[in-house]
Structures are given as structure tokens and as C-alpha cells.
């Protein structure tokens, strides 16, 4: 490894490791406020949709919104969980159960 | 601003409970229960947040960087996955109720006795 | 009691309840002003004590491991409950679904869906495995990784290959793998007891580099077992629900 490559790598390492929290706190606050209001609206939409199949789609979008809110709360692990469960696994389970129930009614 | 997340939590809880009480379909009630549970995730993550702090992962940042509370994140993380399995159990019961009584309306299910 | 009366009664009750709830919540220290010592203490000492850079997973599987055993068993019990209720429902039908219903795709599946699903099965399974094995380094962990891994199997079903889905996840194998995962977690704790430590004590070598895949002792091992248990639980649940829908389609054709 030549000295120039070593210097470049050391500079990159310093930039990656030593970079502090660079987002202005006011911006992060604004993002959190917007996301909180969107989540409240999303919850209202999900609870007030009466048809279960449409409510499942609304739940999927609500899960996505909730995941982004958790990311703004500095919780990436919970984001991953909520994304996979709320936007993927729960709608699958709900749609399968609704298919089972709906075919019976025919 | 410092109490907005708690107001949102109360709102989500209220809206979810309203959906459960005025529901005419068991699966609609189950989805409103999911909404009510999600309000608790927002609550505990809001309690553990530190202004100006990063996520508690020290893979590429120095160990003494101020970070948010990891304990509430651990609680919320397992909660989310376990909620899905419990919802599946509730759905299985709903399917069973539908097979047994032919309807998924909670008002009619209460009256079918004997 | 008419629905309108019920609605007004509920609104009255919820107004009172939320008044007390908000009164209690507004006496907390406020959003962003976290006072408590535990978060700061764990952030400071976790990397040094366990060689795991993912502090949330360290809390989940090490500092709070006993509670996580309980939560994992909630999941296991729920999956078992689903299997019990739906299998009994299935056996009550005459004989079970006809084989003719198995090879078909869910109605309305276009070629685009089938192709996209099949293309993504491999990457999603790999990503789920990556998540389950990197609990101690990144924002990953057994719980998320297990659900993503189960999603890969569900994609096989969505691609219209129910036979393939049943072949790669036969019910007995899925049950056994789930049980191995749940028992494995408890067994790791018991192994610590057998060696003379407390239950779920971290007795494996901690590794030298914090945040490597092989570091942090039992955390990585526990995450692996949790991953396969969660994946098996979700595959079991989805498999049972899918067989229910096939049952409906078969009896719809027979009647």
C-alpha cells in the first residue's frame, strides 16, 4: 500500500469515525413533529375505515409511516421490526384470513 | 413540542378504542387493536429519547457519544414481533367463530347463545 | 342499548380516561429530557463488558435475557395456538382438501408477480440470514431476521408455487425447527447453569474485536436460535392460513 493510499484511507476513517451528530436539532424536531402529526392522521384513517380489506392496505401504509417515525426517534432496530411486521407480515396474515372468511360467505 | 408525542399517543389510543367499540366486523376490531398497541410503542420510544443524541450503535462512532436509551428500544423491538404472532392467534379464533356461527358481526355473536 | 347510545357512552368514558392519562403523561420529564441513569450507564459500559457494539441487542439477549426468553415463548405459544385451532378446524372437514387445488396459483396472479416473487426469494432469504447473524454489530437481531426469513418462504407461495412452498417447509420440519429454536435459547441458559454460573450468563469467549460477527459470546448464538424460531413460527402460521384458503377453494369446487 503506497503512502498516498494510506493517507487517503486514514482521512476517510477519520471522517467516518469522528463526524459528530451533524443534523441541526431544530430540523430533527421539525421532522419529528411532522411525522407525529402524520402518524396521528394515519391512525385515524385506519380505525375509521370499515371495510377490512381496505383497512389492511391502510394498515400497511400506517406501518410504513410508523417505521419512519421510529427512525426519526433514533431507533433503527425498531424501524426494521415495524417495517417487516407492520407492512409485510401483518397484511399477509390479515389478507389470508379475510380470503378464508370471504369464500365461506359465497 | 415537549409534550406533543404524548398527545399523539393519547389520540391514537382514543381513536383505536373508538374503532373497537363501534365495530361491526371482527377483523376490523383486530386491526384497531393493532393500532392501539402501536400507540404504546410511540409512548415508550418517546420516553427514552434524548435530544441531540444518536442511535445506540457504536460500530463506527466513539463509545462516549451521547445516545438514546437502548432499554426501551429493546422492549419495543420484541413487542412488535410478538404482537404479530398474537394477532395471528386472534385471527385463528375469528376464523373459528366464523365457521361456528357463520357471521363475524360482534353484535350478533353476543346474541347467539345456547 | 342502541349503537348511538353506546357511542355517546363510550365518548364520555374515553374523555374522562384520556384526561387522567394526559395528566399523568404531562408530569413526565418531557420529550427529549430523559433523566434516568440506566440508559446512560448501559451505553457507557455495554461495549466494554460484552464486546458487542449493538447495545440494543446486548440489552435484549444479555442484560435482559430472561425477559426475552419469556417473550420468545409467548411467540411460540401463539404459533402453537394457531396451529392447534386451525388444524382441528381442518380435520373437521371431510377428509381434507383435494390435491387438485394444490398446484394452482392464487387467482389473479399475473406473470409479473410470479417473476418478481421468484427473483426476490434468494436475496430476501440472504438478507434475513444477515440480520439474524449480526445482532451484536448493527441494528439487526434474531427477531427481525426471523420475520424476513419467513417472508422469503411466503414469496415462494406468492409466486404460485404452493407445492414448492409445501415441499421446502413441510409441517413436521417447521414444527421441529421452531421447537429447536425455542429450546435452544432456554438450553443456552441452562448450559450456563451447568457450568456453574447464573442462568443465561455469558460464558462463551467474548472475542477480541468489539462488533465482529464472532464476538460477544452467547449473544450471537442466542440471536441465531431466536431467528430460526421466529422464522419457523411465522412459516407455520402462514402455512396454516394458506391451507385454510385452499380448503375453501376445494370445497367450493366440490359443492
Coordinates of C-alpha atoms in Angstrom, one line a residue:
Chain A
X1 CA 0.0 0.0 0.0
X2 CA 1.5 3.3 -1.1
X3 CA 1.7 6.2 1.4
X4 CA -0.8 8.2 -0.6
X5 CA -3.4 5.4 -0.4
X6 CA -2.7 5.0 3.3
X7 CA -3.2 8.8 3.8
X8 CA -6.5 8.7 1.9
X9 CA -7.7 5.7 3.9
X10 CA -6.8 7.4 7.2
X11 CA -8.6 10.6 6.2
X12 CA -11.7 8.6 5.2
X13 CA -11.6 6.7 8.5
X14 CA -11.3 10.0 10.5
X15 CA -14.2 11.4 8.6
X16 CA -16.4 8.4 9.2
X17 CA -15.5 7.9 12.9
X18 CA -15.1 11.4 14.2
X19 CA -18.0 13.0 12.4
X20 CA -20.3 14.2 15.1
X21 CA -24.1 14.4 15.0
X22 CA -24.5 16.8 12.1
X23 CA -28.2 17.4 11.8
X24 CA -29.4 20.6 13.4
X25 CA -31.6 19.7 16.4
X26 CA -34.2 22.1 15.1
X27 CA -34.5 20.2 11.8
X28 CA -34.8 16.9 13.6
X29 CA -37.5 18.4 15.8
X30 CA -39.4 19.7 12.8
X31 CA -39.2 16.2 11.2
X32 CA -40.5 14.6 14.3
X33 CA -43.4 17.0 14.6
X34 CA -44.4 16.4 11.0
X35 CA -44.2 12.6 11.4
X36 CA -46.1 12.6 14.6
X37 CA -49.0 14.5 13.0
X38 CA -48.9 12.1 10.0
X39 CA -49.0 9.1 12.3
X40 CA -52.0 10.5 14.2
X41 CA -53.8 11.1 10.9
X42 CA -52.8 7.6 9.7
X43 CA -54.2 6.0 12.9
X44 CA -57.5 7.9 12.4
X45 CA -57.7 6.6 8.8
X46 CA -57.0 3.0 9.8
X47 CA -59.5 3.0 12.6
X48 CA -62.3 4.7 10.7
X49 CA -62.0 2.6 7.5
X50 CA -64.8 0.0 7.9
X51 CA -64.1 -2.4 5.0
X52 CA -61.4 -4.8 6.3
X53 CA -59.6 -5.3 3.0
X54 CA -59.1 -1.6 2.5
X55 CA -58.2 -1.3 6.2
X56 CA -55.4 -3.8 5.6
X57 CA -53.9 -1.6 2.9
X58 CA -54.2 1.4 5.2
X59 CA -52.5 -0.6 7.9
X60 CA -49.6 -1.3 5.6
X61 CA -49.2 2.4 4.9
X62 CA -49.5 3.2 8.6
X63 CA -46.8 0.7 9.4
X64 CA -44.5 2.4 6.9
X65 CA -45.2 5.8 8.5
X66 CA -44.7 4.4 12.0
X67 CA -41.3 2.9 10.8
X68 CA -40.1 6.3 9.6
X69 CA -41.2 7.9 12.9
X70 CA -39.2 5.4 14.8
X71 CA -36.2 6.2 12.6
X72 CA -36.6 9.9 13.5
X73 CA -36.6 8.8 17.1
X74 CA -33.1 7.3 16.6
X75 CA -34.3 3.7 16.9
X76 CA -33.2 1.8 13.7
X77 CA -33.8 -1.7 15.2
X78 CA -37.4 -0.9 16.0
X79 CA -37.7 0.6 12.5
X80 CA -36.7 -2.7 10.9
X81 CA -39.0 -4.7 13.1
X82 CA -42.0 -2.4 12.5
X83 CA -41.3 -2.3 8.7
X84 CA -41.1 -6.1 8.3
X85 CA -44.0 -6.9 10.6
X86 CA -46.4 -4.0 10.1
X87 CA -46.0 -3.5 6.4
X88 CA -45.4 -7.2 5.3
X89 CA -46.2 -9.9 7.8
X90 CA -49.5 -8.5 9.3
X91 CA -51.1 -7.7 5.9
X92 CA -50.3 -11.2 4.7
X93 CA -51.9 -12.8 7.7
X94 CA -54.9 -10.5 7.5
X95 CA -55.5 -11.0 3.8
X96 CA -55.2 -14.8 4.2
X97 CA -57.7 -14.8 7.0
X98 CA -60.1 -12.5 5.0
X99 CA -59.9 -14.8 2.0
X100 CA -60.8 -17.7 4.2
X101 CA -63.8 -15.8 5.6
X102 CA -65.0 -14.3 2.4
X103 CA -65.1 -17.5 0.4
X104 CA -67.2 -19.1 3.0
X105 CA -69.8 -16.4 2.7
X106 CA -70.4 -17.1 -1.0
Chain B
X1 CA -43.3 20.4 21.5
X2 CA -42.0 18.7 24.5
X3 CA -45.4 17.1 25.1
X4 CA -46.6 16.6 21.5
X5 CA -45.7 12.9 21.4
X6 CA -47.8 12.2 24.5
X7 CA -50.8 14.0 23.0
X8 CA -50.4 11.9 19.8
X9 CA -50.2 8.7 21.9
X10 CA -53.4 9.6 23.7
X11 CA -55.1 10.5 20.4
X12 CA -54.1 7.1 18.8
X13 CA -55.3 5.3 21.9
X14 CA -58.6 7.1 21.8
X15 CA -59.1 6.6 18.1
X16 CA -58.2 2.9 18.3
X17 CA -60.6 2.3 21.2
X18 CA -63.4 4.1 19.3
X19 CA -62.8 1.8 16.4
X20 CA -63.1 -1.2 18.6
X21 CA -66.2 -0.1 20.3
X22 CA -68.1 0.9 17.2
X23 CA -67.0 -2.0 15.1
X24 CA -69.2 -4.4 13.1
X25 CA -66.6 -6.8 11.9
X26 CA -64.2 -9.0 14.0
X27 CA -61.2 -8.4 11.7
X28 CA -61.8 -4.7 11.8
X29 CA -61.7 -4.9 15.6
X30 CA -58.4 -6.9 15.4
X31 CA -56.8 -4.2 13.2
X32 CA -57.9 -1.5 15.6
X33 CA -56.3 -3.4 18.4
X34 CA -53.1 -3.3 16.4
X35 CA -53.4 0.5 16.2
X36 CA -53.9 0.7 20.0
X37 CA -50.7 -1.4 20.5
X38 CA -48.8 0.9 18.2
X39 CA -49.6 3.8 20.5
X40 CA -47.6 2.1 23.3
X41 CA -44.5 1.8 21.0
X42 CA -44.6 5.5 20.3
X43 CA -45.0 6.2 24.1
X44 CA -42.0 4.2 25.2
X45 CA -39.8 5.4 22.5
X46 CA -40.8 8.9 23.3
X47 CA -39.9 8.4 26.9
X48 CA -36.4 7.2 26.1
X49 CA -35.5 9.9 23.6
X50 CA -32.6 12.2 24.4
X51 CA -32.4 15.5 22.4
X52 CA -29.4 15.7 20.2
X53 CA -28.3 12.1 20.7
X54 CA -27.7 9.3 18.2
X55 CA -28.8 5.7 18.0
X56 CA -27.1 3.4 20.5
X57 CA -24.9 1.6 18.0
X58 CA -21.2 2.2 18.5
X59 CA -19.8 0.3 15.4
X60 CA -18.4 3.4 13.8
X61 CA -18.8 6.2 16.3
X62 CA -16.8 6.6 19.5
X63 CA -18.2 4.9 22.6
X64 CA -18.8 8.0 24.6
X65 CA -21.1 9.7 22.0
X66 CA -24.4 10.6 23.7
X67 CA -27.0 8.0 22.6
X68 CA -30.7 7.4 23.3
X69 CA -31.9 4.9 25.8
X70 CA -31.4 1.3 24.5
X71 CA -33.6 -0.4 27.1
X72 CA -36.9 1.0 25.7
X73 CA -35.8 0.1 22.2
X74 CA -35.2 -3.5 23.3
X75 CA -38.7 -3.6 24.8
X76 CA -40.3 -2.1 21.7
X77 CA -38.4 -4.4 19.3
X78 CA -39.5 -7.7 20.8
X79 CA -43.0 -6.3 21.4
X80 CA -43.6 -5.6 17.7
X81 CA -42.8 -9.1 16.6
X82 CA -44.7 -10.8 19.4
X83 CA -47.7 -8.6 18.6
X84 CA -47.8 -10.1 15.1
X85 CA -48.0 -13.7 16.4
X86 CA -50.7 -12.8 18.9
X87 CA -52.7 -11.1 16.1
X88 CA -52.4 -14.4 14.2
X89 CA -53.9 -16.2 17.1
X90 CA -56.8 -13.8 17.3
X91 CA -57.3 -14.3 13.6
X92 CA -57.5 -18.0 14.1
X93 CA -60.2 -17.5 16.7
X94 CA -62.1 -15.2 14.3
X95 CA -61.9 -17.9 11.6
X96 CA -63.2 -20.5 14.2
X97 CA -66.0 -18.1 15.2
X98 CA -67.0 -17.6 11.6
X99 CA -67.1 -21.4 11.0
X100 CA -69.1 -22.0 14.1
X101 CA -71.6 -19.1 13.8
X102 CA -71.5 -18.1 10.2
X103 CA -71.1 -14.4 11.0
X104 CA -68.3 -12.0 12.0
X105 CA -70.5 -9.3 13.5
X106 CA -69.7 -8.8 17.2
X107 CA -73.3 -7.7 17.9
X108 CA -74.8 -10.9 16.5
X109 CA -72.1 -13.1 18.1
X110 CA -73.1 -11.9 21.5
X111 CA -76.7 -12.9 21.0
X112 CA -76.1 -16.4 19.7
X113 CA -76.3 -18.3 22.9
X114 CA -77.4 -21.9 23.6
Chain C
X1 CA -78.7 -0.4 24.1
X2 CA -78.8 1.3 20.7
X3 CA -75.5 1.9 18.9
X4 CA -75.8 5.6 19.2
X5 CA -76.2 5.4 22.9
X6 CA -73.3 3.1 23.1
X7 CA -71.2 5.6 21.1
X8 CA -72.0 8.5 23.4
X9 CA -71.4 6.5 26.5
X10 CA -68.0 5.5 25.1
X11 CA -67.1 9.1 24.2
X12 CA -67.9 10.2 27.7
X13 CA -65.8 7.4 29.2
X14 CA -62.8 7.9 26.9
X15 CA -62.8 11.7 27.6
X16 CA -62.5 11.0 31.3
X17 CA -59.9 8.3 30.8
X18 CA -57.8 10.4 28.4
X19 CA -58.0 13.4 30.8
X20 CA -56.3 11.3 33.5
X21 CA -53.9 9.7 31.1
X22 CA -52.7 13.0 29.8
X23 CA -52.5 14.5 33.3
X24 CA -50.2 11.6 34.2
X25 CA -48.1 11.8 31.0
X26 CA -47.6 15.6 31.2
X27 CA -46.0 15.1 34.6
X28 CA -43.2 13.1 32.9
X29 CA -39.9 15.0 32.3
X30 CA -40.9 15.9 28.8
X31 CA -39.9 14.6 25.4
X32 CA -36.1 14.6 24.9
X33 CA -35.3 15.3 28.6
X34 CA -34.5 11.7 29.5
X35 CA -33.4 11.8 33.2
X36 CA -32.9 8.2 34.1
X37 CA -29.5 6.7 34.8
X38 CA -29.9 3.3 33.3
X39 CA -29.8 4.3 29.6
X40 CA -26.6 6.3 30.1
X41 CA -25.0 3.6 32.3
X42 CA -25.7 0.8 29.8
X43 CA -24.5 2.9 26.8
X44 CA -21.2 3.5 28.6
X45 CA -20.4 0.0 29.8
X46 CA -22.0 -2.3 27.3
X47 CA -19.3 -2.3 24.6
X48 CA -16.6 -2.8 27.1
X49 CA -18.4 -5.6 29.0
X50 CA -19.8 -7.7 26.2
X51 CA -17.7 -6.7 23.1
X52 CA -21.0 -6.1 21.3
X53 CA -21.4 -2.7 19.5
X54 CA -25.2 -3.2 19.1
X55 CA -26.2 -2.1 22.5
X56 CA -29.9 -2.8 22.0
X57 CA -29.3 -6.5 21.1
X58 CA -26.9 -6.7 24.1
X59 CA -29.7 -5.5 26.3
X60 CA -32.1 -7.9 24.7
X61 CA -30.1 -11.0 24.9
X62 CA -27.6 -10.4 27.7
X63 CA -28.7 -7.8 30.3
X64 CA -32.4 -8.6 29.9
X65 CA -32.1 -12.1 28.5
X66 CA -34.5 -13.7 30.9
X67 CA -37.4 -11.4 29.8
X68 CA -36.5 -12.2 26.2
X69 CA -36.9 -15.9 26.9
X70 CA -40.4 -15.1 28.1
X71 CA -41.2 -13.1 25.0
X72 CA -39.9 -15.8 22.7
X73 CA -42.1 -18.3 24.4
X74 CA -45.1 -16.0 24.0
X75 CA -44.4 -16.1 20.3
X76 CA -44.0 -19.9 20.4
X77 CA -47.2 -20.3 22.3
X78 CA -49.2 -18.1 19.9
X79 CA -47.9 -20.1 16.9
X80 CA -48.8 -23.3 18.6
X81 CA -52.2 -22.0 19.4
X82 CA -52.8 -21.0 15.8
X83 CA -51.7 -24.5 14.6
X84 CA -54.0 -26.2 17.2
X85 CA -57.1 -24.2 16.3
X86 CA -56.6 -24.3 12.6
X87 CA -55.6 -27.9 12.3
X88 CA -58.5 -29.0 14.3
X89 CA -60.7 -26.9 12.0
X90 CA -59.1 -28.6 9.0
X91 CA -59.6 -32.1 10.3
X92 CA -63.3 -31.4 10.9
X93 CA -63.8 -31.1 7.2
X94 CA -64.5 -34.3 5.4
X95 CA -61.1 -35.8 4.5
X96 CA -59.1 -32.7 3.8
X97 CA -58.6 -30.6 0.7
X98 CA -58.4 -32.3 -2.7
X99 CA -55.0 -32.5 -4.2
X100 CA -56.2 -30.8 -7.4
X101 CA -56.3 -27.5 -5.6
X102 CA -52.6 -27.6 -4.7
X103 CA -50.9 -26.9 -7.9
X104 CA -52.7 -23.8 -8.8
X105 CA -51.7 -20.3 -8.2
X106 CA -53.9 -17.9 -6.2
X107 CA -56.4 -16.5 -8.6
X108 CA -55.3 -13.3 -10.3
X109 CA -51.6 -14.0 -10.2
X110 CA -50.0 -12.5 -13.2
X111 CA -46.7 -13.4 -14.7
X112 CA -45.2 -10.2 -13.4
X113 CA -46.0 -11.1 -9.8
X114 CA -44.6 -14.6 -10.2
X115 CA -41.4 -13.4 -11.8
X116 CA -40.8 -10.7 -9.2
X117 CA -41.5 -13.0 -6.3
X118 CA -39.2 -15.7 -7.6
X119 CA -36.4 -13.2 -8.3
X120 CA -36.6 -11.9 -4.7
X121 CA -36.7 -15.2 -2.8
X122 CA -32.9 -15.6 -2.8
X123 CA -31.9 -12.0 -1.8
X124 CA -34.6 -11.8 0.9
X125 CA -33.5 -15.1 2.4
X126 CA -29.9 -13.9 2.4
X127 CA -30.9 -10.6 4.0
X128 CA -32.9 -12.4 6.7
X129 CA -29.9 -14.6 7.5
X130 CA -27.6 -11.5 7.5
X131 CA -30.0 -9.8 10.0
X132 CA -30.2 -12.8 12.3
X133 CA -26.4 -13.3 12.4
X134 CA -25.4 -9.7 13.0
X135 CA -27.3 -8.9 16.2
X136 CA -24.2 -7.7 18.0
X137 CA -22.9 -5.3 15.4
X138 CA -25.6 -3.4 13.5
X139 CA -29.3 -2.7 14.0
X140 CA -30.2 -6.3 13.4
X141 CA -31.2 -9.2 15.5
X142 CA -32.9 -12.5 15.7
X143 CA -36.4 -11.2 15.8
X144 CA -36.3 -9.1 12.6
X145 CA -34.1 -11.6 10.8
X146 CA -36.5 -14.4 11.5
X147 CA -39.5 -12.5 10.1
X148 CA -37.6 -11.5 7.0
X149 CA -36.5 -15.2 6.5
X150 CA -40.2 -16.3 6.9
X151 CA -41.1 -13.7 4.2
X152 CA -38.8 -15.4 1.8
X153 CA -40.8 -18.6 2.1
X154 CA -44.0 -16.7 1.7
X155 CA -42.7 -15.3 -1.5
X156 CA -42.5 -18.8 -2.9
X157 CA -46.2 -19.3 -2.2
X158 CA -47.0 -15.9 -3.8
X159 CA -45.2 -17.0 -6.9
X160 CA -47.9 -19.5 -7.3
X161 CA -45.8 -22.5 -6.2
X162 CA -47.8 -23.9 -3.4
X163 CA -46.4 -27.3 -4.0
X164 CA -42.9 -25.9 -3.8
X165 CA -43.8 -24.0 -0.6
X166 CA -45.1 -27.1 1.0
X167 CA -42.0 -29.1 -0.2
X168 CA -39.5 -26.7 1.3
X169 CA -41.5 -26.2 4.5
X170 CA -43.3 -29.4 5.4
X171 CA -45.3 -29.0 8.6
X172 CA -43.3 -31.5 10.6
X173 CA -40.0 -30.0 9.8
X174 CA -41.2 -26.5 10.5
X175 CA -42.6 -27.6 13.9
X176 CA -39.4 -29.3 14.8
X177 CA -37.2 -26.3 13.8
X178 CA -39.4 -23.9 15.8
X179 CA -39.1 -26.2 18.8
X180 CA -35.3 -26.4 18.4
X181 CA -35.1 -22.7 18.3
X182 CA -37.2 -22.1 21.4
X183 CA -35.5 -24.9 23.3
X184 CA -32.1 -23.8 22.2
X185 CA -32.5 -20.4 23.8
X186 CA -33.5 -22.0 27.1
X187 CA -30.8 -24.6 26.8
X188 CA -28.0 -22.0 26.4
X189 CA -29.2 -20.5 29.7
X190 CA -29.2 -24.0 31.3
X191 CA -25.7 -24.6 29.9
X192 CA -24.5 -21.6 31.9
X193 CA -26.1 -23.1 35.0
X194 CA -24.5 -26.5 34.4
X195 CA -21.1 -24.8 34.1
X196 CA -21.6 -23.2 37.5
X197 CA -22.7 -19.7 36.6
X198 CA -26.1 -18.0 36.8
X199 CA -28.8 -18.7 34.2
X200 CA -28.0 -17.1 30.8
X201 CA -24.6 -15.9 32.0
X202 CA -22.4 -15.1 29.0
X203 CA -19.9 -18.0 29.3
X204 CA -18.5 -18.2 25.7
X205 CA -15.3 -16.4 24.8
X206 CA -16.1 -12.7 24.1
X207 CA -13.7 -12.3 21.2
X208 CA -11.2 -9.6 20.7
X209 CA -12.7 -7.0 18.3
X210 CA -15.9 -5.4 19.5
X211 CA -18.6 -5.8 16.9
X212 CA -17.1 -8.7 14.9
X213 CA -19.5 -11.5 13.9
X214 CA -17.8 -14.0 16.2
X215 CA -17.6 -11.7 19.2
X216 CA -19.8 -11.2 22.2
X217 CA -20.2 -14.8 23.3
X218 CA -23.7 -16.1 23.7
X219 CA -25.4 -13.0 22.2
X220 CA -24.7 -14.2 18.6
X221 CA -25.7 -17.8 19.4
X222 CA -28.9 -16.7 21.1
X223 CA -29.8 -14.4 18.2
X224 CA -29.3 -17.4 15.8
X225 CA -31.7 -19.5 17.8
X226 CA -34.2 -16.8 18.1
X227 CA -34.0 -16.2 14.3
X228 CA -34.8 -19.7 13.4
X229 CA -37.6 -19.9 16.0
X230 CA -39.3 -16.7 14.8
X231 CA -39.0 -17.8 11.2
X232 CA -40.5 -21.2 11.9
X233 CA -43.3 -19.7 13.9
X234 CA -44.3 -17.4 11.1
X235 CA -43.9 -20.0 8.4
X236 CA -46.2 -22.2 10.5
X237 CA -48.8 -19.5 10.9
X238 CA -48.8 -18.6 7.2
X239 CA -48.8 -22.2 6.2
X240 CA -51.9 -22.9 8.3
X241 CA -53.7 -19.9 7.0
X242 CA -52.9 -20.8 3.4
X243 CA -54.2 -24.3 3.8
X244 CA -57.4 -22.8 5.2
X245 CA -57.9 -20.8 2.0
X246 CA -57.1 -23.9 -0.1
X247 CA -59.7 -25.8 1.8
X248 CA -62.3 -23.2 0.9
X249 CA -61.4 -23.3 -2.7
X250 CA -61.5 -27.1 -2.8
X251 CA -64.9 -27.3 -1.2
X252 CA -66.1 -24.5 -3.4
X253 CA -65.3 -26.7 -6.4
X254 CA -66.8 -29.8 -4.9
X255 CA -70.1 -28.2 -4.0

